[in-house]
Coordinates of C-alpha atoms and ligand atoms in Angstrom, one line a residue:
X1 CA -7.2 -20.0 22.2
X2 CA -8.1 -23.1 24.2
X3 CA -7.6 -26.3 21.8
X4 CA -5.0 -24.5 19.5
X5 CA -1.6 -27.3 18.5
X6 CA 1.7 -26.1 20.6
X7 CA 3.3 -25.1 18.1
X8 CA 0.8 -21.8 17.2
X9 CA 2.6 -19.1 19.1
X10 CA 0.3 -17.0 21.5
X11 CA 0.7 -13.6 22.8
X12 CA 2.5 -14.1 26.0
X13 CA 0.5 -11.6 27.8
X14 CA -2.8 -11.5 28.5
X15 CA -4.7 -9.0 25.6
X16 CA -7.4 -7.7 28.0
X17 CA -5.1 -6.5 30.0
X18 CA -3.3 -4.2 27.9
X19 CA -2.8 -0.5 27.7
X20 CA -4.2 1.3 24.2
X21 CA -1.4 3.6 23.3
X22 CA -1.7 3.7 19.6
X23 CA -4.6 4.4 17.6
X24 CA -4.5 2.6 13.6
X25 CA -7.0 4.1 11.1
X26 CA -7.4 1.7 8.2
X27 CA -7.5 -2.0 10.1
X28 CA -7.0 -4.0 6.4
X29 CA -5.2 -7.0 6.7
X30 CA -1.9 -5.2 5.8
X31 CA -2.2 -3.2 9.4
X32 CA -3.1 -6.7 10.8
X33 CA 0.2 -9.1 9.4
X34 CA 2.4 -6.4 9.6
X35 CA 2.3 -3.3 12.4
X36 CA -0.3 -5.3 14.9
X37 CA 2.3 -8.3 14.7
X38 CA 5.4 -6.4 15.2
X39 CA 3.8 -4.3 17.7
X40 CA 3.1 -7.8 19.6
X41 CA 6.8 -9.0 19.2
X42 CA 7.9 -5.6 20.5
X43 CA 6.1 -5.8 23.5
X44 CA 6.7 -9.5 24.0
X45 CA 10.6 -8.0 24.0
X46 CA 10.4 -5.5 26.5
X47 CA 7.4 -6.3 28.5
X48 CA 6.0 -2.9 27.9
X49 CA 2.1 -3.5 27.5
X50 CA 1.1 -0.1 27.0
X51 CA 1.1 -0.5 23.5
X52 CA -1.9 -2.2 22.4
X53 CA -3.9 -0.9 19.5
X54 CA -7.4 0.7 18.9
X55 CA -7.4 -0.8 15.1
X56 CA -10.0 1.6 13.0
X57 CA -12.0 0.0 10.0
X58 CA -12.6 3.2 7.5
X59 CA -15.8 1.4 5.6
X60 CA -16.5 -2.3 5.5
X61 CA -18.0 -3.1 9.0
X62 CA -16.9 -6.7 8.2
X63 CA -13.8 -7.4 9.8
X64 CA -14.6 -5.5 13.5
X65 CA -17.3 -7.9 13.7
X66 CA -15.2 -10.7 13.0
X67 CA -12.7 -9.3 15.5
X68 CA -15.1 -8.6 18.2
X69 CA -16.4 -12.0 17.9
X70 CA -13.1 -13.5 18.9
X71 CA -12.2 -11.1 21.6
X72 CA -9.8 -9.5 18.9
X73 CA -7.3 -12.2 18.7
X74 CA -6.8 -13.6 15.1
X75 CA -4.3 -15.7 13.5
X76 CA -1.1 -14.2 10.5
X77 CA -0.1 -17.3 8.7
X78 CA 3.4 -16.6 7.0
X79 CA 3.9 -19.0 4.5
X80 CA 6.0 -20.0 1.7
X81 CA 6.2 -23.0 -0.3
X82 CA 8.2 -24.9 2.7
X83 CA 6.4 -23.7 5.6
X84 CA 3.5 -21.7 7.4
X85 CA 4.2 -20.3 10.6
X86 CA 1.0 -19.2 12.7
X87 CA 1.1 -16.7 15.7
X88 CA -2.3 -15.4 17.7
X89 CA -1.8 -11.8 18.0
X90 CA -4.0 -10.4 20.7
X91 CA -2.5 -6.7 20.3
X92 CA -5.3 -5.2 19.2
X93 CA -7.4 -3.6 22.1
X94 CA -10.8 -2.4 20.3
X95 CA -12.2 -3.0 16.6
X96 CA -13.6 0.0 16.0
X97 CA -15.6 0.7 12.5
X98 CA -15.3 4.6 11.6
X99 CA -19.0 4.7 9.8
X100 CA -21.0 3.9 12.8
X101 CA -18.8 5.7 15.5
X102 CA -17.4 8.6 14.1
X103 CA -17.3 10.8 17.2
X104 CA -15.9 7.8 19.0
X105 CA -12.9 7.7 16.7
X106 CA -11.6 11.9 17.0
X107 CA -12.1 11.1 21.5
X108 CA -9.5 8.0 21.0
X109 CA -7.0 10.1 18.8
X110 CA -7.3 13.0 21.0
X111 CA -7.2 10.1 24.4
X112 CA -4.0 11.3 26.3
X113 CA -2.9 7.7 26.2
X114 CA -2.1 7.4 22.7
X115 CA 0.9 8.3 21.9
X116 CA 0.9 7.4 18.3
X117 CA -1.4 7.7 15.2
X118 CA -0.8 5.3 12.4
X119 CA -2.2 5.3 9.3
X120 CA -3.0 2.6 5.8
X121 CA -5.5 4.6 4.7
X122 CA -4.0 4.4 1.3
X123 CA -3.6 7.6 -1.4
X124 CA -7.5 8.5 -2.2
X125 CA -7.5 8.5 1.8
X126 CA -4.8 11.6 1.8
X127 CA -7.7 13.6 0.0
X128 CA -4.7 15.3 -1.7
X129 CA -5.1 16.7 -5.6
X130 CA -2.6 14.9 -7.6
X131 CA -2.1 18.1 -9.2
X132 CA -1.2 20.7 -6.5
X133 CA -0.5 17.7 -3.6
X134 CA -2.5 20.2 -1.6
X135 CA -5.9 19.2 0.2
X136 CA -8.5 19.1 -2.3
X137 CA -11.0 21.0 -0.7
X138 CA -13.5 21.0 -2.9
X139 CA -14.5 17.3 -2.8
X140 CA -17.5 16.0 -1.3
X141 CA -15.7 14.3 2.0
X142 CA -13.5 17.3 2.4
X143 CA -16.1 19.3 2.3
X144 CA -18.9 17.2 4.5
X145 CA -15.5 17.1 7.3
X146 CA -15.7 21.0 7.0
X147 CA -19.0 21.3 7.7
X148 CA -19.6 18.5 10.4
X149 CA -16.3 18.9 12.8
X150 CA -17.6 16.3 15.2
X151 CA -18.2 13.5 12.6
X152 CA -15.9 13.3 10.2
X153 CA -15.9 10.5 7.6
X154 CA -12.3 11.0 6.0
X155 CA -9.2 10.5 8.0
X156 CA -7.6 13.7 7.5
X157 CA -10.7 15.2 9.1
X158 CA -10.9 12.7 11.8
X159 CA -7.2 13.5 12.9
X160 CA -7.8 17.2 12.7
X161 CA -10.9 16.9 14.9
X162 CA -8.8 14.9 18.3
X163 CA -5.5 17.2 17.9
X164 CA -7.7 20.0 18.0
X165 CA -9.2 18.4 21.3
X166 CA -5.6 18.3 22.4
X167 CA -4.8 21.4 22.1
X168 CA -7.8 22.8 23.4
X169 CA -6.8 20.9 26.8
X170 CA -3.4 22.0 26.6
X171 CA -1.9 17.9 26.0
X172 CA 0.9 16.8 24.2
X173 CA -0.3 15.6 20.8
X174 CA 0.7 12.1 19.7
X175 CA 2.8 11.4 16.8
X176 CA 1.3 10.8 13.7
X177 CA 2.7 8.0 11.5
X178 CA 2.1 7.0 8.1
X179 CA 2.4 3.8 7.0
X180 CA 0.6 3.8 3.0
X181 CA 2.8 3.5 -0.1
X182 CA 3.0 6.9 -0.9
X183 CA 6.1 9.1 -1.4
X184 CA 7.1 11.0 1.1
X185 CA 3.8 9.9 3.0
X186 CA 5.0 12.1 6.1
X187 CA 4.9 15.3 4.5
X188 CA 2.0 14.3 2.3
X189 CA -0.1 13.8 5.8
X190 CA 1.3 16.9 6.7
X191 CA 0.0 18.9 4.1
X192 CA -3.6 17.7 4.0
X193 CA -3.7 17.8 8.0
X194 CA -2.3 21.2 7.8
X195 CA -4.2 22.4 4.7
X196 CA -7.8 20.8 6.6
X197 CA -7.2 22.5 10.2
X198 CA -6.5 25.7 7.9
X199 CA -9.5 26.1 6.8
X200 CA -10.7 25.2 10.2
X201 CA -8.9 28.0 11.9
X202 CA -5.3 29.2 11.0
X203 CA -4.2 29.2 14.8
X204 CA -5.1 25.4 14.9
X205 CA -2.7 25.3 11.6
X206 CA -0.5 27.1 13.1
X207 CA -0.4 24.7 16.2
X208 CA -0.1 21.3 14.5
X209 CA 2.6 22.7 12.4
X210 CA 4.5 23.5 15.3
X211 CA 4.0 20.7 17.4
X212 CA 2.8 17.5 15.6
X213 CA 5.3 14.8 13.9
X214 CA 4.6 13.0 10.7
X215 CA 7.6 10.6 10.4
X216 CA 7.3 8.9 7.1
X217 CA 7.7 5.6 7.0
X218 CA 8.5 2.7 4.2
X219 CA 6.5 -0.2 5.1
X220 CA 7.3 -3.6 3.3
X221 CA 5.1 -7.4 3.6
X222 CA 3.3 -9.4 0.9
X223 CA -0.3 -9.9 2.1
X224 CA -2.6 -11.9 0.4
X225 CA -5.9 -10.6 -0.3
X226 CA -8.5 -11.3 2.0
X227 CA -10.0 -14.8 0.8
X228 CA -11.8 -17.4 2.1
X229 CA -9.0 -19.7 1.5
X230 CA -7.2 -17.9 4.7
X231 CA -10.2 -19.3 6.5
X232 CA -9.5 -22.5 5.4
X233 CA -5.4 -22.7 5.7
X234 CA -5.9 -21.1 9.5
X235 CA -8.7 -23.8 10.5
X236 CA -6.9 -26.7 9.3
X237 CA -3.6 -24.9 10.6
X238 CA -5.0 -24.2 14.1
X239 CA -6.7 -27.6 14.8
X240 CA -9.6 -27.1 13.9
X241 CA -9.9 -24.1 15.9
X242 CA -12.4 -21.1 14.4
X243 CA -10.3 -17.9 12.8
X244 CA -12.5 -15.3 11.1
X245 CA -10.0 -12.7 10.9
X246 CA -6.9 -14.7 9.3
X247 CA -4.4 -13.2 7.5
X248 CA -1.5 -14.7 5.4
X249 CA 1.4 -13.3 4.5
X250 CA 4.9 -13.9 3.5
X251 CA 7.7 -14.5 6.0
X252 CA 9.6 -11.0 4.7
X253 CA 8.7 -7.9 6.0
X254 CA 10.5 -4.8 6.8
X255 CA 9.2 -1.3 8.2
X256 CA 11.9 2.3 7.9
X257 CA 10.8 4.5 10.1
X258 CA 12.5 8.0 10.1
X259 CA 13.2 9.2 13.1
X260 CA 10.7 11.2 15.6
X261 CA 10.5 12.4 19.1
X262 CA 8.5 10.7 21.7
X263 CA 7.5 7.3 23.3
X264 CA 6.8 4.3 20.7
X265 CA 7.2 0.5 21.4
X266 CA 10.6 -1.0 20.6
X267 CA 9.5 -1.6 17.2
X268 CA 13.2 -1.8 16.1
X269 CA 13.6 -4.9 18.3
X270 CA 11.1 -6.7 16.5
X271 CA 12.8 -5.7 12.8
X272 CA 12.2 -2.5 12.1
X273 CA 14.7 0.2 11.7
X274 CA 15.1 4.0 11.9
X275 CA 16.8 6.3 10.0
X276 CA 16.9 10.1 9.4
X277 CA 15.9 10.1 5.9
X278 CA 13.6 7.1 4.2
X279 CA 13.9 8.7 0.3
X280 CA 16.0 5.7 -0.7
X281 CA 13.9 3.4 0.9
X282 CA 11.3 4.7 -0.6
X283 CA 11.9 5.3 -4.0
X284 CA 13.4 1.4 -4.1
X285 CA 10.3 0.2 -2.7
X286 CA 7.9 1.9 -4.5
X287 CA 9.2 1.3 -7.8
X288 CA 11.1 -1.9 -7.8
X289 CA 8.3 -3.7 -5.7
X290 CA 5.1 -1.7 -6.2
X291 CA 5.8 -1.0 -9.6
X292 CA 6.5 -4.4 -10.7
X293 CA 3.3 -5.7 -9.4
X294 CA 1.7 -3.1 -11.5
X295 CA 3.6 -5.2 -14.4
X296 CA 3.0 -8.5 -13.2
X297 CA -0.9 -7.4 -12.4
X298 CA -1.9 -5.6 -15.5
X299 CA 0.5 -7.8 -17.8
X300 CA -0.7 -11.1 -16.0
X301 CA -4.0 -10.9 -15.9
X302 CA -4.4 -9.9 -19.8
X303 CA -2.2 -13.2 -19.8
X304 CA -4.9 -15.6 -18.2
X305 CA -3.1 -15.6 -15.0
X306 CA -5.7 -15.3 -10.9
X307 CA -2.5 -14.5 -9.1
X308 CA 0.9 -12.5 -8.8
X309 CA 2.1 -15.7 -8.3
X310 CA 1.6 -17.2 -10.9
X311 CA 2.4 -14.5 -13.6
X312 CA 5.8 -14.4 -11.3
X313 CA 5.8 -18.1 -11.9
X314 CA 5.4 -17.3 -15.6
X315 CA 8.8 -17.5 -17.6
X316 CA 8.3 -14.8 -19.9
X317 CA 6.6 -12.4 -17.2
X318 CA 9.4 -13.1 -15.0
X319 CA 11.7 -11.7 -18.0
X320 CA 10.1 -8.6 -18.5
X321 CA 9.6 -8.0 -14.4
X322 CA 13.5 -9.0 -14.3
X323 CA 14.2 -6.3 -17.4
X324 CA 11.6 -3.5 -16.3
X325 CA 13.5 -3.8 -12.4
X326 CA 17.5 -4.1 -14.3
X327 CA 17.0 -1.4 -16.8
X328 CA 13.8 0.6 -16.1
X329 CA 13.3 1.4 -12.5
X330 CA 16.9 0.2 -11.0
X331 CA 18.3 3.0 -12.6
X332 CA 16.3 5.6 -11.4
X333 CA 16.7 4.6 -7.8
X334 CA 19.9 5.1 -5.8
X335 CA 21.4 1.8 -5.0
X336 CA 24.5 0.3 -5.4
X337 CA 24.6 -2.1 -8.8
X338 CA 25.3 -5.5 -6.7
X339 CA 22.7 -4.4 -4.3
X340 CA 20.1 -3.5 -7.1
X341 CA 20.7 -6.9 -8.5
X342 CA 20.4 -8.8 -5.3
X343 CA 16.9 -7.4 -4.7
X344 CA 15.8 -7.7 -8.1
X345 CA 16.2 -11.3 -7.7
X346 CA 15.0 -11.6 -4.2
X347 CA 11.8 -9.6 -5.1
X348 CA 11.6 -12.1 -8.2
X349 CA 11.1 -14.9 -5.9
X350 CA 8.9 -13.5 -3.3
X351 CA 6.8 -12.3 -6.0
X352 CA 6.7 -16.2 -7.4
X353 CA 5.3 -17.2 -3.5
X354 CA 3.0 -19.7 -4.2
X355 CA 1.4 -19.7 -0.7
X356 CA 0.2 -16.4 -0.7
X357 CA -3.2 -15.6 -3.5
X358 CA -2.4 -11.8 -4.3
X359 CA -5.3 -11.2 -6.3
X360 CA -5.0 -9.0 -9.8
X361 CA -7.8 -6.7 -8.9
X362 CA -6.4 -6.2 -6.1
X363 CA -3.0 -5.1 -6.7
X364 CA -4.3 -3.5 -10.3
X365 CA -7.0 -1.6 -8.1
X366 CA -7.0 2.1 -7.9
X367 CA -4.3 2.1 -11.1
X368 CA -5.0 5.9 -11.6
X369 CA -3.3 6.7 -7.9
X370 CA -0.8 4.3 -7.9
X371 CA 0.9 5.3 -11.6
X372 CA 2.7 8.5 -10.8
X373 CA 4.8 7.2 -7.5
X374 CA 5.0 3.3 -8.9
X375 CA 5.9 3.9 -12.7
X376 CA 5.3 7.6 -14.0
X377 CA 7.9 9.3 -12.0
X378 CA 10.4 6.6 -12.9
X379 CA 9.5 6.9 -16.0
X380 CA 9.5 10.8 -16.4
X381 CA 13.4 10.5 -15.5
X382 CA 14.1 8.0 -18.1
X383 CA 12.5 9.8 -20.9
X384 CA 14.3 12.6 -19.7
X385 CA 17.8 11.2 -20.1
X386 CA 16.8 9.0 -23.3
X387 CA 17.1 5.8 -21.6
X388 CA 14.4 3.4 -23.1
X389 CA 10.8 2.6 -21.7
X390 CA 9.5 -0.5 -23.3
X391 CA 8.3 -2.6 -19.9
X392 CA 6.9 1.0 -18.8
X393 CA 4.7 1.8 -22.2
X394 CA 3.6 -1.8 -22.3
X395 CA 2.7 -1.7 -18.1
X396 CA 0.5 1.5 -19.6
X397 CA -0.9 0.0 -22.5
X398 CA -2.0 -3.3 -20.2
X399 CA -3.7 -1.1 -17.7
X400 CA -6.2 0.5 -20.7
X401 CA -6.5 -2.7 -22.1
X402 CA -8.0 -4.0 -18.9
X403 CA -11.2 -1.2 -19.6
X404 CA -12.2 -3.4 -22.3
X405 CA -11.4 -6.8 -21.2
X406 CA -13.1 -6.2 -17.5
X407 CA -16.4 -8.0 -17.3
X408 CA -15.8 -10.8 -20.2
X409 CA -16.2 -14.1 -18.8
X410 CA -13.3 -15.3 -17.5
X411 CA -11.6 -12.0 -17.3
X412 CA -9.3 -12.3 -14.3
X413 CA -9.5 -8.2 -13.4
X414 CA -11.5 -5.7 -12.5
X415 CA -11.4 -2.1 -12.7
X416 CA -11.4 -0.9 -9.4
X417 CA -10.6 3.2 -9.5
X418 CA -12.0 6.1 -8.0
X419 CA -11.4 7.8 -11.4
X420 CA -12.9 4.4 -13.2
X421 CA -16.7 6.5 -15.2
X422 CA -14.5 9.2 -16.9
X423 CA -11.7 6.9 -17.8
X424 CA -14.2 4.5 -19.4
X425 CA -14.8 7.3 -21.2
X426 CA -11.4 7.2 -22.3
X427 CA -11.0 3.8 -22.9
X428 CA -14.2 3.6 -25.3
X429 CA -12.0 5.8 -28.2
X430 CA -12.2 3.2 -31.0
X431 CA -8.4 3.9 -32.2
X432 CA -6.0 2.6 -29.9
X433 CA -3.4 5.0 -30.5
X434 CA -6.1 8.2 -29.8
X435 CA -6.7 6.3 -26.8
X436 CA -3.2 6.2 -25.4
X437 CA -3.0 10.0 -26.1
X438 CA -6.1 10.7 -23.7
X439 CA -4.8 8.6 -21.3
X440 CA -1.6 9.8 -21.3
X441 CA -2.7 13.7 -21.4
X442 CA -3.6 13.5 -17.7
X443 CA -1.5 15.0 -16.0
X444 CA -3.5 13.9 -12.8
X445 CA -2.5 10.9 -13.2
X446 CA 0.6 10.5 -15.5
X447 CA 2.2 14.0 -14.5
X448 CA 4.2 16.2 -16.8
X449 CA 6.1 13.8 -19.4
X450 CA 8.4 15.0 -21.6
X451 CA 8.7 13.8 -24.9
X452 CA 5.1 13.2 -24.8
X453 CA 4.2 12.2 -28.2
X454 CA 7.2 9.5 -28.4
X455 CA 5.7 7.6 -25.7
X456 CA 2.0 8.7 -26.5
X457 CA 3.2 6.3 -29.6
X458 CA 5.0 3.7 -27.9
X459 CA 1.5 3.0 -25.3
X460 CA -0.1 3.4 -29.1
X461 CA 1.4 0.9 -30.9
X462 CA 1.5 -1.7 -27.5
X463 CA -1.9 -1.0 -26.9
X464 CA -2.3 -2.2 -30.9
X465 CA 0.2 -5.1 -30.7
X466 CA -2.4 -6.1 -27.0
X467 CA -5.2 -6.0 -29.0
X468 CA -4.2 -8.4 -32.1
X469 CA -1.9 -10.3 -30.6
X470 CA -1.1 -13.3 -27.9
X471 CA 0.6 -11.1 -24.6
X472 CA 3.4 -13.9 -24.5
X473 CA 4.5 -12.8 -28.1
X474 CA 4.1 -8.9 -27.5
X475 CA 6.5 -8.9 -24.7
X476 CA 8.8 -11.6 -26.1
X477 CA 9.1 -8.6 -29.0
X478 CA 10.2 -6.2 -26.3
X479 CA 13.0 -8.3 -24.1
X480 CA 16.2 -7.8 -24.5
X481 CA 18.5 -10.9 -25.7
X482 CA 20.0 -11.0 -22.4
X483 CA 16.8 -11.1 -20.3
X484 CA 15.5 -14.4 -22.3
X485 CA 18.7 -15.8 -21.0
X486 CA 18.3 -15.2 -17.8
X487 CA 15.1 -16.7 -17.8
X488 CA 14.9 -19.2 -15.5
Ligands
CS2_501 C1 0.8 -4.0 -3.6 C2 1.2 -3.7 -2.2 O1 -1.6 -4.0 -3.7 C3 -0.6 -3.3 -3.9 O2 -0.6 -2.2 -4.3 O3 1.7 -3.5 -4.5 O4 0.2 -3.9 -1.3 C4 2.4 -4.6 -1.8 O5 2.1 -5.9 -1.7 C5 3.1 -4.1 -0.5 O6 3.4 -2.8 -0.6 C6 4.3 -5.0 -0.2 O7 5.0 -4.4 0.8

């Protein structure tokens, strides 16, 4: 930290000195500008140093080496169009990458230090069938984890193998705390953890059921994807000082935590809150926010466009986001009108932040997990009560389109999807509207829909209008009078 400008806040402790009370499976730059930040302000708060985090990369070996190489301090850079704020955080106590020390990883979650597990692991990392939300056993990492108790290579079995270590030695397991952009991501956890240790030993089961929390939480921060621009901003940012783990992100953030028993830093000093139920929350976040960028990803990139940014910069985009939130997912969420209206437009201009680069691929990545909570559920109701679906049907149609569009030169996207051979498949059916009806029959993916064939045609005849037309003049056919005036 020696040669960084004054005005770069430091931790004010000394990281090496710390305590490691929470372990953090999946150590993306999410975990890093969000939980390992506010974890730092919370002990800057209370002077509490026992909370410093063993941060867990699940695959890429990348970012533990940058981290070790720096003693595991690295920059967050929250920026907006007036400002970037840089802070060291040094509360991170080991990088730890899961493929080369798997046995290492179950000894820290079972270490009777930690008093919390916290998880980004993200949906595929639940190994949950979309269909039953029960562990899918039958997959290969389930069923590697079953076989190989002391190394597991999945999360769920990595967390089954230190509470069983706990309970073995008669400890107090720690709480377990997910923070992916699931619905109801405790009792999703639950259920895989459960359904694993099941099939491990019904006592163990029995045990966890009994005596381990899975709070869910609601976590909320616009990262940007990891770029080398970051480098760049955080060198010229930090005086020419070396940062191979930068992260950027905006200013907002927020973090619902529903209540638990047990130790935990103050997080709620340092802006998160608890409550006893995080449903609302959740279904705001997830389908205001998360299903937006869906829109504003799948729509923007067909439109030419790197960045959230700038398809959120893009007048006509910015309509339809405005009209999908207003009339699409608002209602189907349970907040006040005023309030829905305030964070439409408040999530209109974060999402227009031109300091941070939120890729396309990125946010458009893994589509085939992030459809049923983001849009399909939303969507479900709406078809349900009659209410219209145009923003949702075109969201659909833009995602197939990317199949064929992925790999052109100058193609913005990339398919990025654990499900991405067989939905190729799919997406090589010549006549777009038999297209949209395979797509659409998964249930996986989509769920149960009713009025199926009404919006198998509506994703028909977009997919059609994406295929022969310009995007600007497909979705000017779909906004309503009042959105274009609200344009702005
Ligand atoms: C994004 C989220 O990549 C994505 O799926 O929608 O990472 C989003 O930026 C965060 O949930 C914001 O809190």
């Amino acid at each position: 930290m020696r040669g960084l400008p004054r005005d770069v806040t430091r931790p004010p402790f000394t990281p090496g000195l710390l305590g490691t009370g929470i372990v953090h499976l999946g150590c993306g730059a999410f975990h890093r500008a969000h939980q390992a930040l506010i974890t730092q302000h919370a002990m800057t708060a209370t002077g509490d140093r026992n909370w410093g985090i063993a941060a867990v990369a699940m695959s890429s070996p990348d970012v533990v080496g940058a981290l070790r190489a720096q003693d595991n301090l690295y920059t967050t850079l929250l920026r907006d169009e007036s400002a970037v704020r840089a802070e060291v955080v040094g509360a991170i106590t080991a990088a730890v990458h899961a493929p080369s020390d798997r046995i290492g990883v179950v000894r820290r979650v079972a270490d009777p230090r930690v008093r919390i597990v916290t998880l980004t692991v993200t949906t595929g990392g639940y190994c949950l069938s979309p269909t039953t939300g029960r562990l899918d056993s039958g997959s290969d990492p389930v069923r590697h984890d079953l076989r190989c108790t002391a190394k597991p290579c999945t999360a769920i079995g990595m967390l089954v193998g230190g509470l069983a270590a706990v309970r073995r030695r008669g400890g107090t397991p720690p709480v377990v705390l997910s923070c992916d952009n699931l619905a109801a991501n405790g009792r999703q956890l639950r259920s895989a953890v459960t359904d694993f240790a099941a099939l491990r030993d019904d006592r163990l089961a029995t045990w966890i059921d009994r005596h381990v929390q899975f709070p869910s939480s609601v976590v909320d921060r616009i990262v940007a994807s990891d770029d080398s621009e970051d480098d760049a901003a955080a060198r010229s940012r930090l005086g020419g000082v070396d940062d191979r783990a930068p992260v950027s992100a905006e200013p907002f953030m927020t973090w619902t935590i529903e209540n638990f028993d047990g130790e935990r830093p103050r997080w709620d000093l340092a802006g998160a809150n608890y409550v006893a139920d995080v449903s609302d929350h959740e279904l705001a976040k997830l389908r205001l926010l998360n299903g937006t960028h869906l829109l504003l990803a799948y729509l923007g990139a067909l439109a030419g466009h790197r960045t959230i940014a700038e398809a959120g910069a893009d007048p006509i985009l910015r309509a339809l986001a405005r009209q999908f939130m207003l009339y699409e997912q608002g209602p189907t969420v349970r907040l006040p009108d005023a309030e829905l209206r305030r964070t439409v437009e408040d999530l209109l201009r974060r999402f227009r932040n031109p300091a941070i680069r939120h890729e396309m691929t990125r946010v458009g990545r893994n589509g085939s997990e992030k459809m049923l909570p983001r849009v399909a559920a939303a969507m479900r109701e709406n078809l349900a009560t009659g209410r219209p679906t145009p923003g949702a049907a075109l969201l659909i149609a833009a995602w197939i389109r990317w199949f064929d569009l992925c790999g052109t030169a100058g193609a913005a996207m990339e398919v990025v999807d654990p499900r991405a051979p067989e939905l190729a498949r799919l997406a090589a059916i010549p006549d777009p509207h038999r297209r949209a009806r395979a797509f659409l029959a998964r249930t996986d993916i989509f769920g149960p829909l009713p009025h199926l064939g009404h919006i198998q045609q509506e994703v028909g005849d977009a997919l059609t209008e994406l295929i022969n037309d310009n995007v600007t003049e497909v979705i000017s056919r779909r906004l309503r009078p009042e959105s274009e005036g609200r344009v702005a």
